[in-house]
Short mmCIF file of C-alpha atoms and ligand atoms in Angstrom, two decimals:
data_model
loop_
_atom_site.label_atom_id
_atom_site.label_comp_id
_atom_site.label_asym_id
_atom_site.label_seq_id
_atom_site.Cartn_x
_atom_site.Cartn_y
_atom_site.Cartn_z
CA UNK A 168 131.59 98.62 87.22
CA UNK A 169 129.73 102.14 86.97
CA UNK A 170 126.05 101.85 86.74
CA UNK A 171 124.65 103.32 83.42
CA UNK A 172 122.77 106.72 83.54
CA UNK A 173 119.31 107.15 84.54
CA UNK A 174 116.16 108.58 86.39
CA UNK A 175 114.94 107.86 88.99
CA UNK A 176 111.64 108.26 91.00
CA UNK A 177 110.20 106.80 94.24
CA UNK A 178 106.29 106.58 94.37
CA UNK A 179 104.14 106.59 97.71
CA UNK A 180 101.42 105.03 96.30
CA UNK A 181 100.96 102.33 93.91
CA UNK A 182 98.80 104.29 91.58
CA UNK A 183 101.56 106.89 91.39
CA UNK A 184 103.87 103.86 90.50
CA UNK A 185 101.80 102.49 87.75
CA UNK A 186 101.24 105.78 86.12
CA UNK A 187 104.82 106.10 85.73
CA UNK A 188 105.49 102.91 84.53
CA UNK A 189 102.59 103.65 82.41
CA UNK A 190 103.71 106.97 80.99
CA UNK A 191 107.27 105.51 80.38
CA UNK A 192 106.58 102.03 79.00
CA UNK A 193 109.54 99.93 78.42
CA UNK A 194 111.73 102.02 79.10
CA UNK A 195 111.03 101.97 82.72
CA UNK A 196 111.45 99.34 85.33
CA UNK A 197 110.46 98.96 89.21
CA UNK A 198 113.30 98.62 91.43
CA UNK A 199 112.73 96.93 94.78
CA UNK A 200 115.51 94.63 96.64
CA UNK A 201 117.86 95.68 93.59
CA UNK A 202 119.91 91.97 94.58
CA UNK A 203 119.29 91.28 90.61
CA UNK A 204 118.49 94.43 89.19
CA UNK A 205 121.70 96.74 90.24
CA UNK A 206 124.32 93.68 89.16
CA UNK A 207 121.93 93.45 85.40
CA UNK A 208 122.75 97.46 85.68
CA UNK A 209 125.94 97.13 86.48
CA UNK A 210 126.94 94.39 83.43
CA UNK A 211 124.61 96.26 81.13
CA UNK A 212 122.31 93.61 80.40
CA UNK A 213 119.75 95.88 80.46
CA UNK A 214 119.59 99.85 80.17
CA UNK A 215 116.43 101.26 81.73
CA UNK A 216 115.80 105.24 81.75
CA UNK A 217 113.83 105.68 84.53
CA UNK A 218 114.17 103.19 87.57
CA UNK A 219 110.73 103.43 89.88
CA UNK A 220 111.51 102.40 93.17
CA UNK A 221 108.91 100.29 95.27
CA UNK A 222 110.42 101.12 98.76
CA UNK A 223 107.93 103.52 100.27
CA UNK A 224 104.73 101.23 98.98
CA UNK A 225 104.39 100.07 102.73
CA UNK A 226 101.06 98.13 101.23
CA UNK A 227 102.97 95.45 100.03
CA UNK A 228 105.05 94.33 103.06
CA UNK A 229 102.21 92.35 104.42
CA UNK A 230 101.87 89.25 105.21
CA UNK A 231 98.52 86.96 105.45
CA UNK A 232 97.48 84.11 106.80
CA UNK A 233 94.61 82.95 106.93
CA UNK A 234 91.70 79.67 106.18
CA UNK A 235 92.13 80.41 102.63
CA UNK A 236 95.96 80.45 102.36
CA UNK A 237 99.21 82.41 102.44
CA UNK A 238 99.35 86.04 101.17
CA UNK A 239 102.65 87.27 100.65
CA UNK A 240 103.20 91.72 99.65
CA UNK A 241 105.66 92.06 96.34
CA UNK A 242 107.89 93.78 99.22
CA UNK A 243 108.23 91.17 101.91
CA UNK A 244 111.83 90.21 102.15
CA UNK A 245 113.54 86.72 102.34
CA UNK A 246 114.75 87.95 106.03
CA UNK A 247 110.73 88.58 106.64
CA UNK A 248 109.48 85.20 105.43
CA UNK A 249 112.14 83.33 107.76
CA UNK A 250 111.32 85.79 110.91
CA UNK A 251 107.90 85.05 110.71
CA UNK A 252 107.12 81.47 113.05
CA UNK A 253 103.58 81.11 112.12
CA UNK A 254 104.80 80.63 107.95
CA UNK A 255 106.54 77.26 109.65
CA UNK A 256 102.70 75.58 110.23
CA UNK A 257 101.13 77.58 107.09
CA UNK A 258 103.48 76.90 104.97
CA UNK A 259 106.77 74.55 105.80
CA UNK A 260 107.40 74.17 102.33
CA UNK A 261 107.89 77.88 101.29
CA UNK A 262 110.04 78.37 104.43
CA UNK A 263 112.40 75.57 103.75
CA UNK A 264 112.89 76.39 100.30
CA UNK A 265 113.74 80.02 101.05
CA UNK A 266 116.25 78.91 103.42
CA UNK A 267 118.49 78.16 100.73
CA UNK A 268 118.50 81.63 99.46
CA UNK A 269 121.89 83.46 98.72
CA UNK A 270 123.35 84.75 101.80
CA UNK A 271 122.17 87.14 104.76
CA UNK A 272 122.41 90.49 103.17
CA UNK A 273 120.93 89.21 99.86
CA UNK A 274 118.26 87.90 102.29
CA UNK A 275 117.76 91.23 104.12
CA UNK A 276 116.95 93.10 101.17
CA UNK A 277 115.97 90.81 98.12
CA UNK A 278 111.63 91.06 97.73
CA UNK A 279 109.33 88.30 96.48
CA UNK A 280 108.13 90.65 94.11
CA UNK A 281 111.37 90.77 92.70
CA UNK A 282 111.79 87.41 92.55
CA UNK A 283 109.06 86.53 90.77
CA UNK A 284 109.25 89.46 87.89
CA UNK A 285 112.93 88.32 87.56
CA UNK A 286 112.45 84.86 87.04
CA UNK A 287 115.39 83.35 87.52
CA UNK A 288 115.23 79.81 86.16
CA UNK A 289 116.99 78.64 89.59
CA UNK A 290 115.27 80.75 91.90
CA UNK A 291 113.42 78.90 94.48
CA UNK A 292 110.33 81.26 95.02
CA UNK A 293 109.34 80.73 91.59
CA UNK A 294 109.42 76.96 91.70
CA UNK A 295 107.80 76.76 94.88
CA UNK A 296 105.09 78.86 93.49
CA UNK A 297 104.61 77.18 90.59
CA UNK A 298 104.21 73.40 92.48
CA UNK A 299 101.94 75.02 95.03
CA UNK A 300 99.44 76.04 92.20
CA UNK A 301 100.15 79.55 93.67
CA UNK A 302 98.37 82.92 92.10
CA UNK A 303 100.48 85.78 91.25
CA UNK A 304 98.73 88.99 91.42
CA UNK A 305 99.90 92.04 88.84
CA UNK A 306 98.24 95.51 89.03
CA UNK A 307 98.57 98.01 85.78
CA UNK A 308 96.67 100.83 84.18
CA UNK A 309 93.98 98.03 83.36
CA UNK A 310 93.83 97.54 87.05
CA UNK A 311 94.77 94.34 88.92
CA UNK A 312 94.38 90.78 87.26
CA UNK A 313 95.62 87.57 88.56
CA UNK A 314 97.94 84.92 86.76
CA UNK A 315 98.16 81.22 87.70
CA UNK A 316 102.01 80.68 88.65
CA UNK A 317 102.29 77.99 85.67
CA UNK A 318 101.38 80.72 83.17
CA UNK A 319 103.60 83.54 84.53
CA UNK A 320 107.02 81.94 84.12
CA UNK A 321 106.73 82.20 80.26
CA UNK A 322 110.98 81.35 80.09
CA UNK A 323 114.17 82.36 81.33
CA UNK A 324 113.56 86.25 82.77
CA UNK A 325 110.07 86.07 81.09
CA UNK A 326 107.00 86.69 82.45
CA UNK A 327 103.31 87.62 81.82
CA UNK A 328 104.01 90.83 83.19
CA UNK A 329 103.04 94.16 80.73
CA UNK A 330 105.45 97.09 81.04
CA UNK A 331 102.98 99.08 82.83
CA UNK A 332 102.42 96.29 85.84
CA UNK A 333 103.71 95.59 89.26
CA UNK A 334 103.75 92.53 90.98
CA UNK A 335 101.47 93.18 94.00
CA UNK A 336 100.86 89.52 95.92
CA UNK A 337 101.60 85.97 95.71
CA UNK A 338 98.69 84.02 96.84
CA UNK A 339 99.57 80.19 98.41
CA UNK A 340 96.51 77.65 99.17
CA UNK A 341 96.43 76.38 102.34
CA UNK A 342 98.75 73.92 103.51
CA UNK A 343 96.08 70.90 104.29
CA UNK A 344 96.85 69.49 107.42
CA UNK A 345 97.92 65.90 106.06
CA UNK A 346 100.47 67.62 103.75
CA UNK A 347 103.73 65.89 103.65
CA UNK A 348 106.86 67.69 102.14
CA UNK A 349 110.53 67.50 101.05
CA UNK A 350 112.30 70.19 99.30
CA UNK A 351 116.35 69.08 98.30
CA UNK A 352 118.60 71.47 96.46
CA UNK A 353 121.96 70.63 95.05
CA UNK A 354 124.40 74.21 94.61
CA UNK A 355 128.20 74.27 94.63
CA UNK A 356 128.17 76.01 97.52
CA UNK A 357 125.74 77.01 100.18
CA UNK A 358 123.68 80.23 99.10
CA UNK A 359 124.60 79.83 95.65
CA UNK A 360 121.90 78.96 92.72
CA UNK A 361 120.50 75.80 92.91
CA UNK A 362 121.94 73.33 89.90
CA UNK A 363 118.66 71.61 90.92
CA UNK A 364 116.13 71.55 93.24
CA UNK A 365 112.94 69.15 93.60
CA UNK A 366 109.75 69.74 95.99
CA UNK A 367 107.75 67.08 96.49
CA UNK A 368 104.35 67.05 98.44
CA UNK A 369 101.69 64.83 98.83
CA UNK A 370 98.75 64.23 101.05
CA UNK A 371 99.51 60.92 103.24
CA UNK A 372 95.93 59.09 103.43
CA UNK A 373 95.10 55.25 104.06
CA UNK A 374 99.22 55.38 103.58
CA UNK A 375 98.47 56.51 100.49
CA UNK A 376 99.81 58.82 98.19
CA UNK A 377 97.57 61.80 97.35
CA UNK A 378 97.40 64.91 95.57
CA UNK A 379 101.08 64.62 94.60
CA UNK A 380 103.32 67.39 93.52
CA UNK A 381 106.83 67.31 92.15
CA UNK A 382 108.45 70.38 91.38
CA UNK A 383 111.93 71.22 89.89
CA UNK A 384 114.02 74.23 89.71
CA UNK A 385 117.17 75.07 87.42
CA UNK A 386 116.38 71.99 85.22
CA UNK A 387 115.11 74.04 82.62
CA UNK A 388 113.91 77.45 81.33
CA UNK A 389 111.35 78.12 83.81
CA UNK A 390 110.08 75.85 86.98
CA UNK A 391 108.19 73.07 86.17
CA UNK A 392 106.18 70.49 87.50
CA UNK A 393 107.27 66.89 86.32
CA UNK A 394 103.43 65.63 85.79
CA UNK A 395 105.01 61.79 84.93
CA UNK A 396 107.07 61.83 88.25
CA UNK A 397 103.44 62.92 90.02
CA UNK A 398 101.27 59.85 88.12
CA UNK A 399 104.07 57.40 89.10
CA UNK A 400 102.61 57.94 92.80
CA UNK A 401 99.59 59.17 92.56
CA UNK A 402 97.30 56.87 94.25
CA UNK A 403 99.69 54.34 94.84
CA UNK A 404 101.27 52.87 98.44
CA UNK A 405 104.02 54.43 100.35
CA UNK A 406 106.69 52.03 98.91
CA UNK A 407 110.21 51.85 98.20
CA UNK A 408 109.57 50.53 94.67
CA UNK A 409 107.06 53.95 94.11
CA UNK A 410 110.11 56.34 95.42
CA UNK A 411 112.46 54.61 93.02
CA UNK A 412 109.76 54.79 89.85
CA UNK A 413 109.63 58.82 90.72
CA UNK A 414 112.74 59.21 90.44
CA UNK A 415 113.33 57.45 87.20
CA UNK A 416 110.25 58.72 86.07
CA UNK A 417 111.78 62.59 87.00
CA UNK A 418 115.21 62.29 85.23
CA UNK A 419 113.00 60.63 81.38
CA UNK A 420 110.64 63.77 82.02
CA UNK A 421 113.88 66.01 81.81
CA UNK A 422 116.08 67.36 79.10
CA UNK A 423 118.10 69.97 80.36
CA UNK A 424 120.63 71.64 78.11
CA UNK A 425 124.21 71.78 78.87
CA UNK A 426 125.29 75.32 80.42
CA UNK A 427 128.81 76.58 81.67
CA UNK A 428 127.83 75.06 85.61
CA UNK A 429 126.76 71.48 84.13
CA UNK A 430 126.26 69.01 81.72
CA UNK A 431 122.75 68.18 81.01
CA UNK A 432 123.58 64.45 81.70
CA UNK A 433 124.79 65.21 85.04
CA UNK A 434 121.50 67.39 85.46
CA UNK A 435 119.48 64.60 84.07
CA UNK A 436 120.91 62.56 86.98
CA UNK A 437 120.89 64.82 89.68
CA UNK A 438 117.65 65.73 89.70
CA UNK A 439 116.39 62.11 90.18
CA UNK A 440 118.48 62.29 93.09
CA UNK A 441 116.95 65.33 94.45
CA UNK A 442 113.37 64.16 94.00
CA UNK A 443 114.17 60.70 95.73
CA UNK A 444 115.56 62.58 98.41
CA UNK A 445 112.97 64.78 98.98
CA UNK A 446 110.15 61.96 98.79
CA UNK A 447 111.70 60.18 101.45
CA UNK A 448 112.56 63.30 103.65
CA UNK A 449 108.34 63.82 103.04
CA UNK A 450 107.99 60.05 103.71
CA UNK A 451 109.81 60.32 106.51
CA UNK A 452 107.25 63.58 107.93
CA UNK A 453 104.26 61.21 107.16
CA UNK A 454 105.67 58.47 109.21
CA UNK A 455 106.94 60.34 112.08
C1 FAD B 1809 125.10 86.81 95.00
C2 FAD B 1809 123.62 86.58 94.82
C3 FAD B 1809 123.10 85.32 95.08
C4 FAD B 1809 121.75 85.08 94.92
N1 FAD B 1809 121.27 83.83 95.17
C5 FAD B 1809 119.96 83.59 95.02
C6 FAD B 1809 119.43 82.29 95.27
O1 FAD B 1809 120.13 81.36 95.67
N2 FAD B 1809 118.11 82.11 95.06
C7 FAD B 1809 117.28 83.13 94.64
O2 FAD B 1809 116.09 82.91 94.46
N3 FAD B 1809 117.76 84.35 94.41
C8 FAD B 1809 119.07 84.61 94.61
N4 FAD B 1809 119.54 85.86 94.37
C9 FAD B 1809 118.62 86.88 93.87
C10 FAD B 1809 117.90 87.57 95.03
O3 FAD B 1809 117.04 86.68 95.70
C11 FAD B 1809 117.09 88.77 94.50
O4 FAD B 1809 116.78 89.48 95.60
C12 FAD B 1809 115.83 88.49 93.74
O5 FAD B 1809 116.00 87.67 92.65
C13 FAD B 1809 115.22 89.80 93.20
O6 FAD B 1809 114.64 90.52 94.22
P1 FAD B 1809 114.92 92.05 94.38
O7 FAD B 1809 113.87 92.54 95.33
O8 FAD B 1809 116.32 92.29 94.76
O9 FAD B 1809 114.57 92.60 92.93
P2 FAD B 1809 115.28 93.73 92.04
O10 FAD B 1809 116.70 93.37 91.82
O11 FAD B 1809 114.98 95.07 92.60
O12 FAD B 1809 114.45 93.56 90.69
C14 FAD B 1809 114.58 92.39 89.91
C15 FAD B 1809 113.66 92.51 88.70
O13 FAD B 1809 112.30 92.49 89.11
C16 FAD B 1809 111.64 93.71 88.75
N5 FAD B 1809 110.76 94.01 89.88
C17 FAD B 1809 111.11 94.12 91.18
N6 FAD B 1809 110.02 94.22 91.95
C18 FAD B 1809 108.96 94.19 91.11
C19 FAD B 1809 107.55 94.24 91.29
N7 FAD B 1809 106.98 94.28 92.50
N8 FAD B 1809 106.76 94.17 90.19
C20 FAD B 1809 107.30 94.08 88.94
N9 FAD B 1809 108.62 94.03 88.71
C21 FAD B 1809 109.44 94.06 89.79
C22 FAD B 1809 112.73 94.71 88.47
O14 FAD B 1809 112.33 95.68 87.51
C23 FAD B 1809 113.82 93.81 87.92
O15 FAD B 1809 113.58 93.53 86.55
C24 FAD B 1809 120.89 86.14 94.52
C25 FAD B 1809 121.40 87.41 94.28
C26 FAD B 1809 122.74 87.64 94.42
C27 FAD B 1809 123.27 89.03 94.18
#
């Protein structure tokens, strides 16, 4: 399908950016990997008049690691974060969750930035970000401010984000070195959208469940953490019978609608099946 009409204008710097997105308001949008933006064009889901393209804003390709964490550009590309060995040790989680992301030339051009200001319910870079207590940093005519993940996904393609802002960084913690993890996704087929996903981590003391996160993604409008699957461990032993009370804990805590790829019933059930799984897949790192 032909794209609707519109202008277009590629900024070297991010001021320049901003002040267009500034001077245009709403009616403007940043373009970077265009994986979600073009096919929106292209079904006319949205209209934009002026499209301001992040390509040349070489400042946000970067990517940081250091004591305090992982710092990710808005322009670093799937293809980037899986080339890069030393995200493996700083962060296993983020790695193996972007693995399952669409196909190879999706991969090669689709941006975290883009990711995040989409907000795809089912995307996994959201829900990652949002069980890793992650920062999301915006910059605007107001200058930069950052957002706590959990407050940026406000619903399905909502975020915090004004008119006049650009994503600039995602911010990770570190990954403590007792960190277990186990990230499961369920899709039709491989490289599709997740129907659901869980991550689960934990910190593996005295064989002890600590600091516990469990994460889902697709289960509802925006990631989530599932705060009565995390108390059902928290503190607790590494047991069978605390793997089986997560999971029954995760499917209560859920109450997915039904959409045209699934019931929410059969949601409701498979993601207790994709946080066991991914409990014992990190029960099975802490033991190893
Ligand atoms: C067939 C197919 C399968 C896919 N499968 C998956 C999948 O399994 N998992 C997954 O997570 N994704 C998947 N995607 C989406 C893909 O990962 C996209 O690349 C991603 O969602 C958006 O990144 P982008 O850089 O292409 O953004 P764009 O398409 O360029 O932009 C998307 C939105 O973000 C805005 N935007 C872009 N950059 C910024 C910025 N820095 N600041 C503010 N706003 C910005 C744009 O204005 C637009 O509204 C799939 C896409 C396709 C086409």
């Amino acid at each position: 399908m032909k794209l609707p009409s519109f202008d277009y204008a590629c900024p070297a710097t991010i001021a320049e950016a901003i002040a267009l997105l500034t001077v245009h308001g709403a009616e403007a949008k940043p373009i970077a990997g265009g994986q979600s933006l073009v096919p929106m064009l292209a079904f006319r889901l949205t209209a934009p008049t002026l499209l301001v393209d992040l390509r040349k804003l070489s400042e946000l390709r970067h990517i940081k690691i250091t004591d305090a964490g992982v710092a990710l550009g808005a322009m670093v590309r799937w293809r980037d974060i899986l080339s890069e060995p030393r995200l493996r040790q700083a962060h296993p989680l983020l790695v193996a969750a972007v693995e399952h992301i669409a196909h190879y030339q999706i991969r090669n051009r689709g941006t975290v930035g883009g990711s995040l200001a989409h907000a795809d319910p089912a995307a996994e870079l959201p829900g990652i970000a949002v069980t890793c207590d992650a920062d999301v940093v915006a910059h605007g005519s107001a200058g930069p401010r950052v957002i706590a993940a959990a407050d940026f996904f406000r619903g399905a393609l909502t975020t915090a984000l004004r008119p006049d802002e650009i994503v600039t960084e995602i911010r990770f913690p570190a990954w403590p070195k007792l960190r277990r993890f186990g990230f499961r996704e369920f899709a039709r087929r491989r490289g599709d959208f997740a129907l659901a996903a869980a991550a689960v981590t934990f910190d593996a003391m005295e064989k002890q469940f600590r600091n516990v996160r469990v994460g889902t993604i697709g289960i509802g409008e925006r990631p989530t953490r599932l705060k009565p699957a995390e108390r059902a461990l928290e503190g607790g032993a590494i047991t069978d019978a605390a793997v089986a009370d997560c999971a029954a804990a995760a499917s209560s805590a859920v109450d997915p609608p039904d959409d045209i790829h699934a019931s929410g019933a059969y949601r409701k059930t498979l993601i207790s099946v994709m946080v066991e799984r991914a409990l014992r897949d990190a029960i099975d790192g802490a033991i190893a």
